[in-house]
Tab-separated table of C-alpha atoms in Angstrom:
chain	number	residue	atom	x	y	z
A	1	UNK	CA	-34.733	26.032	-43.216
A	2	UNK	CA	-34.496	29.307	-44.305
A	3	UNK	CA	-35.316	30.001	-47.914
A	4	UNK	CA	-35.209	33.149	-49.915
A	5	UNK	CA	-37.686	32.821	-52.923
A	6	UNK	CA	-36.730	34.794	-55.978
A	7	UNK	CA	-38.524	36.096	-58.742
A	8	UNK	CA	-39.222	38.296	-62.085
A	9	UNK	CA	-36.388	36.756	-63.971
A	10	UNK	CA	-36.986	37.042	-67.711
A	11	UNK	CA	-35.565	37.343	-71.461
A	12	UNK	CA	-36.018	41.589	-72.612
A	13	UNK	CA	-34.622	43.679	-75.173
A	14	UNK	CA	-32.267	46.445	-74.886
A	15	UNK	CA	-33.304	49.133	-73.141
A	16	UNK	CA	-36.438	47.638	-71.454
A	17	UNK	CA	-37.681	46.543	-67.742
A	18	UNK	CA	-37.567	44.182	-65.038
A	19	UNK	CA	-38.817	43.880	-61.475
A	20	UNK	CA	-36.869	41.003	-59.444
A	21	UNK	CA	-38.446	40.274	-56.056
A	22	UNK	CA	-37.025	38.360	-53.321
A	23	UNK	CA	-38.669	37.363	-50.118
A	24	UNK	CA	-37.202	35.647	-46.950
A	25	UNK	CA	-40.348	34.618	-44.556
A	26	UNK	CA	-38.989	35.531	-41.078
A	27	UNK	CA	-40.029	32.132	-39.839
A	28	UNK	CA	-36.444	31.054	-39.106
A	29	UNK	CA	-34.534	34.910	-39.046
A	30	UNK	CA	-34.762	38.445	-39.407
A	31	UNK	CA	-32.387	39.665	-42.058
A	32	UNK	CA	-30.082	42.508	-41.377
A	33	UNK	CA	-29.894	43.466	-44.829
A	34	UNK	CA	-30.169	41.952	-48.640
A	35	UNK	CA	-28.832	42.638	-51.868
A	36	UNK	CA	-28.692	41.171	-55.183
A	37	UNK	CA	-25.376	39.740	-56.638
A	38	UNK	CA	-25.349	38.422	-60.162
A	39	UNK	CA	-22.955	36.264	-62.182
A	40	UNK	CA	-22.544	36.606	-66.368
A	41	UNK	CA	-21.371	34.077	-68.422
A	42	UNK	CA	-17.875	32.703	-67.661
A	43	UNK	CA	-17.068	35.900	-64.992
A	44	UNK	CA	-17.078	36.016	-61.015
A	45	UNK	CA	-20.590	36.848	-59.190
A	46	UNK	CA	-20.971	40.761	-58.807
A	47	UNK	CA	-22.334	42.718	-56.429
A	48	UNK	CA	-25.560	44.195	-58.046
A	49	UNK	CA	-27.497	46.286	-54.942
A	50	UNK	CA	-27.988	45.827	-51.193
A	51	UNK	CA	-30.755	47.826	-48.676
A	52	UNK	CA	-29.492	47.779	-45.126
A	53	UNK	CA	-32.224	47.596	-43.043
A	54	UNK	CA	-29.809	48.207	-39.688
A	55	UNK	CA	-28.527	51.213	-41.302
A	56	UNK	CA	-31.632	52.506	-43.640
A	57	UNK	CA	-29.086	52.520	-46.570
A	58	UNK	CA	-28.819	51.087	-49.853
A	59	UNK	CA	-25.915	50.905	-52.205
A	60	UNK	CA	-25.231	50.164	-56.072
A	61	UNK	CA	-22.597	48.736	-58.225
A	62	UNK	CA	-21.246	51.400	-60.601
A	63	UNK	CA	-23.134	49.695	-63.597
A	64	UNK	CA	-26.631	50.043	-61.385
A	65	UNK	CA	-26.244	53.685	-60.925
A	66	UNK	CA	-28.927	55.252	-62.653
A	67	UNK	CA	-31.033	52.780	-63.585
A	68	UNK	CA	-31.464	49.969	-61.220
A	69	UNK	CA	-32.965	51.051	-57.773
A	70	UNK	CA	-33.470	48.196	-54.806
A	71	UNK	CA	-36.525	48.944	-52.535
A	72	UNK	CA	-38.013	47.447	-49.672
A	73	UNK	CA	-41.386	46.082	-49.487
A	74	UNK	CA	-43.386	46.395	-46.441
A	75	UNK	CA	-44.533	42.964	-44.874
A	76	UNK	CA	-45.875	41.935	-41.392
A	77	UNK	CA	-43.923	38.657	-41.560
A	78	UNK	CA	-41.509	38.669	-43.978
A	79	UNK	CA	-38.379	40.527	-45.298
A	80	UNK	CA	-38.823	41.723	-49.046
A	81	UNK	CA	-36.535	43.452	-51.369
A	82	UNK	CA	-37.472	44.315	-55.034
A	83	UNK	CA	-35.375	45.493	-57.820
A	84	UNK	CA	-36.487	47.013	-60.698
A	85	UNK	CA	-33.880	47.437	-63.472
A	86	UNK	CA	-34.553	50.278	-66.538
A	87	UNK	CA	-32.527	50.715	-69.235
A	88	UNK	CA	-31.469	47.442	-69.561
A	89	UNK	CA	-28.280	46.236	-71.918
A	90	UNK	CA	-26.662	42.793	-72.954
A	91	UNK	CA	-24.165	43.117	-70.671
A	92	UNK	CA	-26.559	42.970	-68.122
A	93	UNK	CA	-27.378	39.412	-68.952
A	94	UNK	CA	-26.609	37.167	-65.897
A	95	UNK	CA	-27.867	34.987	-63.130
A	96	UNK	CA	-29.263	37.351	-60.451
A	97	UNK	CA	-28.863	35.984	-57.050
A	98	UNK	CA	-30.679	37.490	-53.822
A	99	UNK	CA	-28.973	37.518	-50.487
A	100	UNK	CA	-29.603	37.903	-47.112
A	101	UNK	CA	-27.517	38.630	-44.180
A	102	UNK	CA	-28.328	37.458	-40.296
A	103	UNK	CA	-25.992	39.616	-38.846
A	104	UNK	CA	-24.901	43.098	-39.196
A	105	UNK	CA	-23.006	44.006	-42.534
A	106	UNK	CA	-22.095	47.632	-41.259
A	107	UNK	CA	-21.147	49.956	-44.261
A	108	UNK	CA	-20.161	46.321	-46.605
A	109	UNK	CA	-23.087	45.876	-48.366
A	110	UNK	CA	-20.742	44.975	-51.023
A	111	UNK	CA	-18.690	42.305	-50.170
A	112	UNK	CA	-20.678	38.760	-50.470
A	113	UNK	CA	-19.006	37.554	-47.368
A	114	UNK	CA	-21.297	39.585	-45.595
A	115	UNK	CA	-24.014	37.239	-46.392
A	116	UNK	CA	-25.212	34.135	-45.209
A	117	UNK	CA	-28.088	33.038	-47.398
A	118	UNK	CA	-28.900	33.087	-51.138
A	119	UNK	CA	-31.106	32.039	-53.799
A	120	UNK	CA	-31.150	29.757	-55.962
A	121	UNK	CA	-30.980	32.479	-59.210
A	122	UNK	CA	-33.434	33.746	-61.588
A	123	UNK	CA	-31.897	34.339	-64.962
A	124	UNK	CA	-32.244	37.873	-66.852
A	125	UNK	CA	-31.442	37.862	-70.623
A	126	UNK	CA	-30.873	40.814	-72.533
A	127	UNK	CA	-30.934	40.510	-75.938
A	128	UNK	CA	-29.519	42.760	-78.438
């Protein structure tokens, strides 16, 4: 069963840090690429950041510009994406969901229907 274990979720004030971390053990596939999505209060999930690992690309959401950045992290047996998020504001406040895809998104890193497996969420609040 394929399982993509999230982490670094936390409550931080405006302006500060977080690292998220996802990992997918390649025990049952080899991604293609992940990204992060995340969903606010009461609004639609989001496209957040995505590394292509098919491509060697990555691509942001507008908002992410600047001061998120999505890296990958070198394992043997495993696929690994971090995210580390500066400059943090309220409206950042969401559920942050990683994703992976098992086949090959192309130039879509964007668009969630390129992706067949997700987390279960770790929650970032930003507090004011």
């Amino acid at each position: 069963q394929v399982q993509l274990v999230e982490s670094g979720g936390g409550l931080v004030q405006t302006g500060g840090s977080l690292n998220l971390s996802c990992v997918n053990s390649r025990r049952t596939f080899s991604a293609y690429a992940m990204g992060w999505f995340r969903q606010a209060p009461g609004k639609e999930r989001e496209f957040v950041a995505a590394f292509s690992w098919s491509f060697g690309i990555t691509e942001y959401a507008h908002f992410a510009k600047g001061r998120f950045t999505i890296s990958r992290v070198p394992a043997e047996d495993a696929d690994a994406v971090n995210l580390q998020m500066n400059s943090l504001k309220p409206e950042d406040t969401g559920v942050y969901y990683c994703a992976a895809a098992d086949g090959d998104p192309g130039y879509e890193l964007g668009s969630a229907h390129q992706y067949t497996y997700w987390g279960q969420g770790t929650e970032v609040t930003v507090s004011s």
